[in-house]
Amino acid sequence: MPRPPSPDLATALNAWFADAARPLPWRAAEVSPWAVLVSEFMLQQTQVARVVPKWEAWIRRWPTPAALASEPPSESVRAWDRLGYPRRALWLHRAAVEIVERHGGEVPDDLDALLALHGIGPYTARAIAAFAFGRRHPVVDTNTRRVIARAVLGQAQPGPPSTARDLAEMSALLPATDAAARVFNAAAMELGATVCTARSPDCDACPIAASCAWRLAGYPAYDGPRKAVQARFEGSDRQVRGLVMRELRAAHRPVARDELTGLWADAAQLDRAIDGLVADGLAVADPQGGLGLPSA
């Protein structure tokens, strides 16, 4: 059986984080709640190194929700470029419009109000409330889940995600004060991202190694249920969709369907990718059969 968590786990991690935290731009004290919200949209399933330059360019161009909402969604998609999962760009634009219409252009600090914005789910809402406003909410990402699995549960890897279970496990570790809880949320993520990594954990550099249940148990291999593995990108519909989106972003005009035929040898797969983009609102067909980015 894994040992119960050390009562000093949060204290140790918060002290470590004070010196070990990466200087990510959205962590700066002067950033706005909107800048934090943008970072959370961009960081979903995307590496930090890819996000930083896109985030910096985005905030320079659209420093407020109103600035983004005043432009068509096509500009949001175009600026998103190759960051991946471009529906996030549409969702972010729509959320900006909703913030302007419902909240006077200010990002709300209430969890329910955040959840009501387009594209914001339980994780993102809690992350914005915690990191932008200092609210005491458990914030659990992939890195946090791995830290809890190892340090508290004695497992090499976490099991499949479960919102209720994951939030309960993090809530049990969360310090009582808002300020300490905010730091601990970030510190647990940072530890998982930089030290307690999936493939090569650096236990010698870990500030909680002495109380880690997995280490104390002798690093047993994980034999529990596993989350589904995403299909390969190469040759997938996602790759074809990305090629089509690249052409639409670059064109600044409707692109005739036959202009896209050279992008992919499998015509049926290309048609399926295009139809999927239209269904998702990322592409719009005009009366002449051309394809473009959404304008409204």
mmCIF file of C-alpha atoms in Angstrom:
data_model
loop_
_atom_site.group_PDB
_atom_site.id
_atom_site.type_symbol
_atom_site.label_atom_id
_atom_site.label_comp_id
_atom_site.label_asym_id
_atom_site.label_seq_id
_atom_site.Cartn_x
_atom_site.Cartn_y
_atom_site.Cartn_z
ATOM 1 C CA MET A 1 0.000 0.000 0.000
ATOM 2 C CA PRO A 2 1.333 3.494 -0.800
ATOM 3 C CA ARG A 3 2.196 5.701 2.134
ATOM 4 C CA PRO A 4 -0.032 8.681 2.885
ATOM 5 C CA PRO A 5 1.300 11.961 1.514
ATOM 6 C CA SER A 6 3.751 13.849 3.655
ATOM 7 C CA PRO A 7 2.131 16.881 5.313
ATOM 8 C CA ASP A 8 5.155 18.867 4.119
ATOM 9 C CA LEU A 9 4.727 17.936 0.432
ATOM 10 C CA ALA A 10 3.157 21.280 -0.509
ATOM 11 C CA THR A 11 5.622 23.218 1.650
ATOM 12 C CA ALA A 12 8.575 21.451 0.053
ATOM 13 C CA LEU A 13 7.293 21.880 -3.488
ATOM 14 C CA ASN A 14 6.448 25.556 -2.985
ATOM 15 C CA ALA A 15 9.898 26.264 -1.578
ATOM 16 C CA TRP A 16 11.519 24.445 -4.508
ATOM 17 C CA PHE A 17 9.347 26.300 -7.022
ATOM 18 C CA ALA A 18 10.526 29.680 -5.761
ATOM 19 C CA ASP A 19 13.932 29.013 -7.330
ATOM 20 C CA ALA A 20 13.143 26.358 -9.963
ATOM 21 C CA ALA A 21 10.212 27.931 -11.809
ATOM 22 C CA ARG A 22 10.859 28.584 -15.470
ATOM 23 C CA PRO A 23 10.479 32.307 -16.341
ATOM 24 C CA LEU A 24 7.449 31.810 -18.573
ATOM 25 C CA PRO A 25 6.010 35.141 -19.737
ATOM 26 C CA TRP A 26 2.432 34.444 -18.604
ATOM 27 C CA ARG A 27 3.736 33.909 -15.060
ATOM 28 C CA ALA A 28 4.931 37.500 -14.743
ATOM 29 C CA ALA A 29 3.206 39.469 -12.001
ATOM 30 C CA GLU A 30 1.985 42.199 -14.342
ATOM 31 C CA VAL A 31 0.205 40.021 -16.914
ATOM 32 C CA SER A 32 -3.538 40.441 -17.262
ATOM 33 C CA PRO A 33 -6.190 37.774 -16.702
ATOM 34 C CA TRP A 34 -6.754 37.860 -20.472
ATOM 35 C CA ALA A 35 -3.079 37.023 -21.064
ATOM 36 C CA VAL A 36 -3.379 34.084 -18.677
ATOM 37 C CA LEU A 37 -6.551 32.912 -20.432
ATOM 38 C CA VAL A 38 -4.799 33.031 -23.822
ATOM 39 C CA SER A 39 -1.883 31.010 -22.455
ATOM 40 C CA GLU A 40 -4.230 28.316 -21.147
ATOM 41 C CA PHE A 41 -5.934 27.976 -24.536
ATOM 42 C CA MET A 42 -2.583 27.713 -26.297
ATOM 43 C CA LEU A 43 -0.998 25.289 -23.838
ATOM 44 C CA GLN A 44 -3.642 22.613 -24.314
ATOM 45 C CA GLN A 45 -1.806 19.592 -25.782
ATOM 46 C CA THR A 46 1.005 21.877 -26.989
ATOM 47 C CA GLN A 47 4.621 22.170 -25.846
ATOM 48 C CA VAL A 48 5.615 25.288 -23.929
ATOM 49 C CA ALA A 49 8.482 26.095 -26.319
ATOM 50 C CA ARG A 50 6.034 26.312 -29.230
ATOM 51 C CA VAL A 51 3.572 28.423 -27.287
ATOM 52 C CA VAL A 52 5.869 31.183 -26.005
ATOM 53 C CA PRO A 53 6.488 33.047 -29.315
ATOM 54 C CA LYS A 54 2.863 32.646 -30.424
ATOM 55 C CA TRP A 55 1.585 33.909 -27.074
ATOM 56 C CA GLU A 56 3.907 36.919 -27.152
ATOM 57 C CA ALA A 57 2.839 37.846 -30.687
ATOM 58 C CA TRP A 58 -0.834 37.329 -29.820
ATOM 59 C CA ILE A 59 -0.739 39.556 -26.743
ATOM 60 C CA ARG A 60 1.096 42.282 -28.653
ATOM 61 C CA ARG A 61 -1.585 42.256 -31.346
ATOM 62 C CA TRP A 62 -4.622 41.606 -29.145
ATOM 63 C CA PRO A 63 -3.845 42.792 -25.595
ATOM 64 C CA THR A 64 -7.510 42.687 -24.567
ATOM 65 C CA PRO A 65 -10.575 40.581 -25.359
ATOM 66 C CA ALA A 66 -12.122 43.572 -27.107
ATOM 67 C CA ALA A 67 -9.147 43.873 -29.455
ATOM 68 C CA LEU A 68 -9.579 40.283 -30.623
ATOM 69 C CA ALA A 69 -13.381 40.448 -30.717
ATOM 70 C CA SER A 70 -13.222 43.468 -33.044
ATOM 71 C CA GLU A 71 -11.585 41.405 -35.791
ATOM 72 C CA PRO A 72 -13.076 38.508 -37.794
ATOM 73 C CA PRO A 73 -12.412 34.961 -36.609
ATOM 74 C CA SER A 74 -10.374 34.353 -39.759
ATOM 75 C CA GLU A 75 -7.627 36.557 -38.302
ATOM 76 C CA SER A 76 -7.591 34.474 -35.142
ATOM 77 C CA VAL A 77 -7.197 31.275 -37.167
ATOM 78 C CA ARG A 78 -4.531 32.846 -39.375
ATOM 79 C CA ALA A 79 -2.497 34.080 -36.391
ATOM 80 C CA TRP A 80 -2.785 30.648 -34.771
ATOM 81 C CA ASP A 81 -0.739 29.387 -37.710
ATOM 82 C CA ARG A 82 0.668 25.873 -37.046
ATOM 83 C CA LEU A 83 0.154 25.806 -33.308
ATOM 84 C CA GLY A 84 -2.113 22.795 -33.745
ATOM 85 C CA TYR A 85 -5.764 22.018 -33.024
ATOM 86 C CA PRO A 86 -6.913 25.234 -34.767
ATOM 87 C CA ARG A 87 -10.440 24.974 -33.394
ATOM 88 C CA ARG A 88 -8.905 26.491 -30.284
ATOM 89 C CA ALA A 89 -8.389 29.702 -32.272
ATOM 90 C CA LEU A 90 -12.093 29.857 -33.108
ATOM 91 C CA TRP A 91 -13.040 29.064 -29.524
ATOM 92 C CA LEU A 92 -10.701 31.763 -28.218
ATOM 93 C CA HIS A 93 -12.203 34.335 -30.582
ATOM 94 C CA ARG A 94 -15.718 33.367 -29.558
ATOM 95 C CA ALA A 95 -14.773 33.535 -25.880
ATOM 96 C CA ALA A 96 -13.401 37.043 -26.456
ATOM 97 C CA VAL A 97 -16.706 38.107 -28.017
ATOM 98 C CA GLU A 98 -18.616 36.618 -25.074
ATOM 99 C CA ILE A 99 -16.350 38.386 -22.567
ATOM 100 C CA VAL A 100 -17.078 41.688 -24.284
ATOM 101 C CA GLU A 101 -20.820 41.067 -24.520
ATOM 102 C CA ARG A 102 -21.394 39.538 -21.079
ATOM 103 C CA HIS A 103 -18.648 40.963 -18.877
ATOM 104 C CA GLY A 104 -17.810 44.399 -20.237
ATOM 105 C CA GLY A 105 -14.554 43.223 -21.734
ATOM 106 C CA GLU A 106 -13.124 41.894 -18.463
ATOM 107 C CA VAL A 107 -12.322 38.205 -17.916
ATOM 108 C CA PRO A 108 -14.627 36.981 -15.137
ATOM 109 C CA ASP A 109 -13.129 35.519 -11.968
ATOM 110 C CA ASP A 110 -16.093 33.300 -11.107
ATOM 111 C CA LEU A 111 -15.719 29.615 -11.951
ATOM 112 C CA ASP A 112 -19.264 29.218 -13.312
ATOM 113 C CA ALA A 113 -18.903 32.331 -15.470
ATOM 114 C CA LEU A 114 -15.621 31.009 -16.856
ATOM 115 C CA LEU A 115 -17.167 27.607 -17.578
ATOM 116 C CA ALA A 116 -19.935 29.342 -19.522
ATOM 117 C CA LEU A 117 -17.417 30.820 -21.986
ATOM 118 C CA HIS A 118 -16.917 28.987 -25.266
ATOM 119 C CA GLY A 119 -14.046 26.509 -25.303
ATOM 120 C CA ILE A 120 -13.435 26.589 -21.556
ATOM 121 C CA GLY A 121 -13.764 23.295 -19.706
ATOM 122 C CA PRO A 122 -13.193 22.294 -16.081
ATOM 123 C CA TYR A 123 -9.380 22.333 -16.260
ATOM 124 C CA THR A 124 -9.074 25.663 -18.101
ATOM 125 C CA ALA A 125 -11.638 27.403 -15.897
ATOM 126 C CA ARG A 126 -9.826 26.364 -12.722
ATOM 127 C CA ALA A 127 -6.439 27.282 -14.161
ATOM 128 C CA ILE A 128 -7.632 30.795 -15.049
ATOM 129 C CA ALA A 129 -9.324 31.265 -11.669
ATOM 130 C CA ALA A 130 -6.206 30.053 -9.849
ATOM 131 C CA PHE A 131 -3.422 31.655 -11.873
ATOM 132 C CA ALA A 132 -5.104 34.895 -12.977
ATOM 133 C CA PHE A 133 -7.113 35.641 -9.837
ATOM 134 C CA GLY A 134 -5.468 33.602 -7.086
ATOM 135 C CA ARG A 135 -8.574 31.584 -6.280
ATOM 136 C CA ARG A 136 -8.143 28.369 -4.306
ATOM 137 C CA HIS A 137 -9.095 25.707 -6.845
ATOM 138 C CA PRO A 138 -7.331 22.409 -7.614
ATOM 139 C CA VAL A 139 -5.708 22.532 -11.068
ATOM 140 C CA VAL A 140 -4.757 19.166 -12.532
ATOM 141 C CA ASP A 141 -2.932 18.587 -15.815
ATOM 142 C CA THR A 142 -1.010 15.571 -17.130
ATOM 143 C CA ASN A 143 2.119 16.530 -15.206
ATOM 144 C CA THR A 144 0.236 17.011 -11.956
ATOM 145 C CA ARG A 145 -1.455 13.641 -12.336
ATOM 146 C CA ARG A 146 1.929 11.941 -12.774
ATOM 147 C CA VAL A 147 3.375 13.647 -9.673
ATOM 148 C CA ILE A 148 0.394 12.578 -7.564
ATOM 149 C CA ALA A 149 0.513 9.036 -8.953
ATOM 150 C CA ARG A 150 4.156 8.625 -7.998
ATOM 151 C CA ALA A 151 4.556 10.709 -4.853
ATOM 152 C CA VAL A 152 1.231 9.835 -3.225
ATOM 153 C CA LEU A 153 -0.153 6.659 -4.802
ATOM 154 C CA GLY A 154 3.136 4.836 -5.391
ATOM 155 C CA GLN A 155 2.438 4.218 -9.091
ATOM 156 C CA ALA A 156 4.860 4.698 -11.972
ATOM 157 C CA GLN A 157 2.130 6.317 -14.074
ATOM 158 C CA PRO A 158 -1.363 7.679 -13.467
ATOM 159 C CA GLY A 159 -4.346 5.726 -14.683
ATOM 160 C CA PRO A 160 -6.776 7.073 -17.273
ATOM 161 C CA PRO A 161 -8.010 10.613 -16.472
ATOM 162 C CA SER A 162 -11.036 11.033 -14.228
ATOM 163 C CA THR A 163 -12.068 14.611 -13.499
ATOM 164 C CA ALA A 164 -13.784 13.786 -10.208
ATOM 165 C CA ARG A 165 -10.982 11.557 -8.911
ATOM 166 C CA ASP A 166 -8.182 13.817 -10.118
ATOM 167 C CA LEU A 167 -9.703 16.928 -8.527
ATOM 168 C CA ALA A 168 -10.352 15.085 -5.267
ATOM 169 C CA GLU A 169 -6.737 13.859 -5.089
ATOM 170 C CA MET A 170 -5.352 17.336 -5.741
ATOM 171 C CA SER A 171 -7.819 18.960 -3.343
ATOM 172 C CA ALA A 172 -6.551 16.705 -0.567
ATOM 173 C CA LEU A 173 -3.036 18.115 -1.072
ATOM 174 C CA LEU A 174 -3.956 21.771 -1.604
ATOM 175 C CA PRO A 175 -2.722 24.222 1.067
ATOM 176 C CA ALA A 176 -5.368 26.120 3.000
ATOM 177 C CA THR A 177 -4.495 29.643 1.899
ATOM 178 C CA ASP A 178 -5.238 31.045 -1.564
ATOM 179 C CA ALA A 179 -1.658 32.207 -2.106
ATOM 180 C CA ALA A 180 -0.028 28.914 -1.136
ATOM 181 C CA ALA A 181 -2.603 26.923 -3.133
ATOM 182 C CA ARG A 182 -1.905 28.987 -6.262
ATOM 183 C CA VAL A 183 1.832 28.327 -5.949
ATOM 184 C CA PHE A 184 1.323 24.636 -5.254
ATOM 185 C CA ASN A 185 -0.823 24.194 -8.374
ATOM 186 C CA ALA A 186 1.972 25.668 -10.466
ATOM 187 C CA ALA A 187 4.732 23.851 -8.559
ATOM 188 C CA ALA A 188 3.187 20.407 -9.048
ATOM 189 C CA MET A 189 2.887 21.050 -12.778
ATOM 190 C CA GLU A 190 6.459 22.319 -12.941
ATOM 191 C CA LEU A 191 7.836 19.294 -11.121
ATOM 192 C CA GLY A 192 6.095 16.935 -13.538
ATOM 193 C CA ALA A 193 7.232 18.924 -16.570
ATOM 194 C CA THR A 194 10.889 19.329 -15.624
ATOM 195 C CA VAL A 195 11.881 16.699 -13.023
ATOM 196 C CA CYS A 196 9.270 13.967 -12.578
ATOM 197 C CA THR A 197 8.991 13.392 -16.306
ATOM 198 C CA ALA A 198 7.236 10.443 -17.904
ATOM 199 C CA ARG A 199 10.276 8.655 -19.312
ATOM 200 C CA SER A 200 13.328 9.884 -17.391
ATOM 201 C CA PRO A 201 12.464 11.168 -13.915
ATOM 202 C CA ASP A 202 15.400 12.863 -12.202
ATOM 203 C CA CYS A 203 14.839 11.634 -8.652
ATOM 204 C CA ASP A 204 18.176 13.050 -7.469
ATOM 205 C CA ALA A 205 16.873 16.561 -8.239
ATOM 206 C CA CYS A 206 13.407 16.020 -6.781
ATOM 207 C CA PRO A 207 12.568 18.083 -3.675
ATOM 208 C CA ILE A 208 10.124 15.431 -2.411
ATOM 209 C CA ALA A 209 12.137 12.307 -3.221
ATOM 210 C CA ALA A 210 12.483 11.395 0.469
ATOM 211 C CA SER A 211 8.708 11.019 0.836
ATOM 212 C CA CYS A 212 7.845 9.749 -2.662
ATOM 213 C CA ALA A 213 5.732 6.594 -2.317
ATOM 214 C CA TRP A 214 6.887 5.209 -5.673
ATOM 215 C CA ARG A 215 10.566 5.625 -4.810
ATOM 216 C CA LEU A 216 10.122 4.159 -1.328
ATOM 217 C CA ALA A 217 8.360 1.147 -2.867
ATOM 218 C CA GLY A 218 11.354 0.449 -5.117
ATOM 219 C CA TYR A 219 9.976 1.960 -8.345
ATOM 220 C CA PRO A 220 7.435 -0.783 -9.200
ATOM 221 C CA ALA A 221 6.328 -0.945 -12.840
ATOM 222 C CA TYR A 222 2.840 0.270 -13.618
ATOM 223 C CA ASP A 223 0.394 -2.529 -14.350
ATOM 224 C CA GLY A 224 -2.939 -0.715 -14.131
ATOM 225 C CA PRO A 225 -5.339 0.520 -16.828
ATOM 226 C CA ARG A 226 -3.918 2.841 -19.450
ATOM 227 C CA LYS A 227 -5.383 5.758 -21.316
ATOM 228 C CA ALA A 228 -6.042 5.431 -25.035
ATOM 229 C CA VAL A 229 -3.074 6.151 -27.290
ATOM 230 C CA GLN A 230 -3.601 8.783 -29.961
ATOM 231 C CA ALA A 231 -3.297 7.577 -33.546
ATOM 232 C CA ARG A 232 -0.160 8.458 -35.518
ATOM 233 C CA PHE A 233 -0.128 11.915 -37.100
ATOM 234 C CA GLU A 234 1.644 10.860 -40.299
ATOM 235 C CA GLY A 235 -0.935 9.918 -42.909
ATOM 236 C CA SER A 236 -3.856 10.823 -40.660
ATOM 237 C CA ASP A 237 -6.831 13.055 -41.385
ATOM 238 C CA ARG A 238 -5.271 15.521 -38.939
ATOM 239 C CA GLN A 239 -2.261 15.854 -41.190
ATOM 240 C CA VAL A 240 -4.431 16.448 -44.251
ATOM 241 C CA ARG A 241 -6.529 19.006 -42.379
ATOM 242 C CA GLY A 242 -3.333 20.805 -41.449
ATOM 243 C CA LEU A 243 -2.224 20.969 -45.070
ATOM 244 C CA VAL A 244 -5.565 22.424 -46.134
ATOM 245 C CA MET A 245 -5.507 24.975 -43.311
ATOM 246 C CA ARG A 246 -1.999 26.042 -44.337
ATOM 247 C CA GLU A 247 -3.277 26.878 -47.818
ATOM 248 C CA LEU A 248 -6.313 28.767 -46.516
ATOM 249 C CA ARG A 249 -4.252 30.834 -44.060
ATOM 250 C CA ALA A 250 -1.805 31.831 -46.774
ATOM 251 C CA ALA A 251 -4.333 32.686 -49.495
ATOM 252 C CA HIS A 252 -6.258 35.689 -48.056
ATOM 253 C CA ARG A 253 -8.955 34.812 -50.622
ATOM 254 C CA PRO A 254 -11.271 31.882 -51.318
ATOM 255 C CA VAL A 255 -9.344 28.915 -52.684
ATOM 256 C CA ALA A 256 -10.974 26.873 -55.420
ATOM 257 C CA ARG A 257 -11.463 23.236 -54.508
ATOM 258 C CA ASP A 258 -9.435 22.055 -57.493
ATOM 259 C CA GLU A 259 -6.478 24.141 -56.266
ATOM 260 C CA LEU A 260 -6.289 21.827 -53.279
ATOM 261 C CA THR A 261 -6.198 18.550 -55.194
ATOM 262 C CA GLY A 262 -2.406 18.464 -55.325
ATOM 263 C CA LEU A 263 -2.090 18.580 -51.542
ATOM 264 C CA TRP A 264 -2.836 14.889 -50.966
ATOM 265 C CA ALA A 265 -2.853 11.839 -53.230
ATOM 266 C CA ASP A 266 -5.869 10.188 -51.592
ATOM 267 C CA ALA A 267 -8.771 12.210 -52.977
ATOM 268 C CA ALA A 268 -11.326 10.598 -50.669
ATOM 269 C CA GLN A 269 -9.275 11.417 -47.600
ATOM 270 C CA LEU A 270 -8.735 14.973 -48.823
ATOM 271 C CA ASP A 271 -12.487 15.413 -49.340
ATOM 272 C CA ARG A 272 -13.136 14.000 -45.881
ATOM 273 C CA ALA A 273 -10.653 16.426 -44.326
ATOM 274 C CA ILE A 274 -12.175 19.404 -46.144
ATOM 275 C CA ASP A 275 -15.702 18.397 -45.189
ATOM 276 C CA GLY A 276 -14.578 18.036 -41.575
ATOM 277 C CA LEU A 277 -13.068 21.536 -41.577
ATOM 278 C CA VAL A 278 -16.304 22.969 -42.932
ATOM 279 C CA ALA A 279 -18.346 21.068 -40.346
ATOM 280 C CA ASP A 280 -16.078 22.393 -37.569
ATOM 281 C CA GLY A 281 -16.425 25.993 -38.785
ATOM 282 C CA LEU A 282 -12.743 26.308 -39.625
ATOM 283 C CA ALA A 283 -13.456 26.650 -43.341
ATOM 284 C CA VAL A 284 -16.383 28.184 -45.191
ATOM 285 C CA ALA A 285 -17.510 27.332 -48.723
ATOM 286 C CA ASP A 286 -18.638 30.230 -50.922
ATOM 287 C CA PRO A 287 -21.337 30.029 -53.640
ATOM 288 C CA GLN A 288 -18.691 29.567 -56.338
ATOM 289 C CA GLY A 289 -17.288 26.501 -54.602
ATOM 290 C CA GLY A 290 -14.254 28.242 -53.144
ATOM 291 C CA LEU A 291 -13.043 27.606 -49.640
ATOM 292 C CA GLY A 292 -11.930 30.246 -47.156
ATOM 293 C CA LEU A 293 -11.475 31.007 -43.476
ATOM 294 C CA PRO A 294 -14.529 32.056 -41.444
ATOM 295 C CA SER A 295 -15.282 35.769 -41.564
ATOM 296 C CA ALA A 296 -18.012 36.012 -38.946
#
